[in-house]
Amino acid sequence: MGNPVRVQQICDEMREVCLSPYNDRLRAYKQEGGKIIGTLYSEVPEEIVYAAGMLPVRLRAVGSQGAELADARFTQINCSVVKHLYDSAAKGQFDFIDGLAAATACDHIRKLEENWADVLRPPFAHLICFPKRFGDELEVSHLAGEFRAFKDALERHFDVIISDDALRGAIETFNETRRLQMRLYELREMSPNPPITGAQAFAVNIAATCMPRESYNALLAELVDACEGVEGVTGYQARLVVYGGDIDSLPFIECLESEGGVVVTDSLGGFGRRSADMQVSTQGDLIENLARAYLQGRPSNPRLNGTRAARWEYLERVARRARADGYVTVHVPLCDYWSYERMMFDTEVEKKGLMALDLDTEYVFTNVGQTRTRVQAFVEQIAEGRR
């Protein structure tokens, strides 16, 4: 049976590691001689970094108070994500990393990596060219070549050898992370009283990207066991599903749940369900397996051409599975991909008569009052519709 006290303890512990760029877990890892590669963003194959004996850490500008140092490098039409990340880097918040790995997730991230590498000069920097088309074997082959070049660059710069055995072990470790995360999603989606809140689950997912992976997997396995049979969240008025990109704001998710709603699932990117919903084969060509999984094996985002129907089908499926009452879309202004996606989503909502709420948030979430007001009205609308 479950252990609600232990559930709370583990959730609090994982939330704590998410609250600063350089937490105590990472500090201890560095003091023991470990090397850290900062990644931008979920298209970087973290398994290759891990197989090199280093720790991949997803860079987040948590705690950023401004982006004035980015103004000289980025225009007014660059999104706030890249500005706060660059500003934090320029202020030394990421000086603990031993290298930078980025992928061409979007033009904004590409420009961020270019300025970071040329101006701030990290010890190591590598950019992966990620395809924009889905389902083409030529694209899989191209991405496998990019992943091999990344592996070669790590080996040369850090004087290491990434063996097949090491890469297979890394894939198994990350597969275990994703398997446990998906089990936690299942417990939340299938229960009328989810064992943890959406904000707690979001912190659990973020923690995977900013602490040593073995200790994370052990803690996550304990959390999953402790959640079995626990009736956690009661008295809510609406079950919500959140749709969007690679947001990483805990206060934003907490705000969504502050007015009687509970986030029971999501279709979010790098810190959400879409990144967890993937397994990588350990048979055959391991680099090609990684390329196929990262390009074709996980639910897609608007960056990949020709995936709109699949994106919508996935969102509807997870919403039905979780018996969600309403959809919440989240969008960072000036994000090109998600701006277009939002317009298409609104068309689907109108056509199908769904309960949906569109929300904008800058990278640093500050419009708390306005968001709470809109969420409160949305939850009340859902509750009224049941009467």
PDB file of C-alpha atoms in Angstrom, residues 7 10-15 17-18 177 180-181 184 196-211 216 219-220 223-224 227 250 271:
ATOM      1  CA  VAL A   7       5.160  10.755  -1.028  1.00  0.00           C
ATOM      2  CA  ILE A  10      10.066  12.837  -1.858  1.00  0.00           C
ATOM      3  CA  CYS A  11       8.052  15.474  -3.723  1.00  0.00           C
ATOM      4  CA  ASP A  12       9.435  18.174  -1.436  1.00  0.00           C
ATOM      5  CA  GLU A  13      12.973  16.874  -1.949  1.00  0.00           C
ATOM      6  CA  MET A  14      12.612  16.895  -5.722  1.00  0.00           C
ATOM      7  CA  ARG A  15      11.025  20.325  -5.737  1.00  0.00           C
ATOM      8  CA  VAL A  17      16.506  20.598  -6.455  1.00  0.00           C
ATOM      9  CA  CYS A  18      14.498  22.523  -9.077  1.00  0.00           C
ATOM     10  CA  THR A 177      13.591   7.001 -15.998  1.00  0.00           C
ATOM     11  CA  LEU A 180       8.910   5.205 -14.091  1.00  0.00           C
ATOM     12  CA  GLN A 181       7.701   8.647 -15.159  1.00  0.00           C
ATOM     13  CA  LEU A 184       3.495   8.016 -12.368  1.00  0.00           C
ATOM     14  CA  ILE A 196       0.120  13.898  -6.233  1.00  0.00           C
ATOM     15  CA  THR A 197      -0.766  17.246  -7.767  1.00  0.00           C
ATOM     16  CA  GLY A 198       0.205  18.322 -11.246  1.00  0.00           C
ATOM     17  CA  ALA A 199       2.722  20.781  -9.798  1.00  0.00           C
ATOM     18  CA  GLN A 200       4.357  18.039  -7.739  1.00  0.00           C
ATOM     19  CA  ALA A 201       4.559  15.778 -10.787  1.00  0.00           C
ATOM     20  CA  PHE A 202       6.045  18.608 -12.850  1.00  0.00           C
ATOM     21  CA  ALA A 203       8.765  19.144 -10.244  1.00  0.00           C
ATOM     22  CA  VAL A 204       9.473  15.408 -10.275  1.00  0.00           C
ATOM     23  CA  ASN A 205      10.017  15.531 -14.050  1.00  0.00           C
ATOM     24  CA  ILE A 206      12.231  18.623 -13.871  1.00  0.00           C
ATOM     25  CA  ALA A 207      14.343  17.020 -11.132  1.00  0.00           C
ATOM     26  CA  ALA A 208      15.369  14.311 -13.609  1.00  0.00           C
ATOM     27  CA  THR A 209      17.245  16.944 -15.598  1.00  0.00           C
ATOM     28  CA  CYS A 210      19.207  18.496 -12.737  1.00  0.00           C
ATOM     29  CA  MET A 211      20.496  15.711 -10.487  1.00  0.00           C
ATOM     30  CA  TYR A 216      17.022  10.170  -9.322  1.00  0.00           C
ATOM     31  CA  LEU A 219      14.117   8.127  -5.629  1.00  0.00           C
ATOM     32  CA  LEU A 220      11.522   8.017  -8.426  1.00  0.00           C
ATOM     33  CA  LEU A 223       7.960   7.566  -5.091  1.00  0.00           C
ATOM     34  CA  VAL A 224       6.028   5.376  -7.522  1.00  0.00           C
ATOM     35  CA  CYS A 227       2.005   6.466  -4.549  1.00  0.00           C
ATOM     36  CA  LEU A 250       6.666  25.513 -11.362  1.00  0.00           C
ATOM     37  CA  PHE A 271       9.678  18.472 -18.908  1.00  0.00           C
TER      38      PHE A 271
END
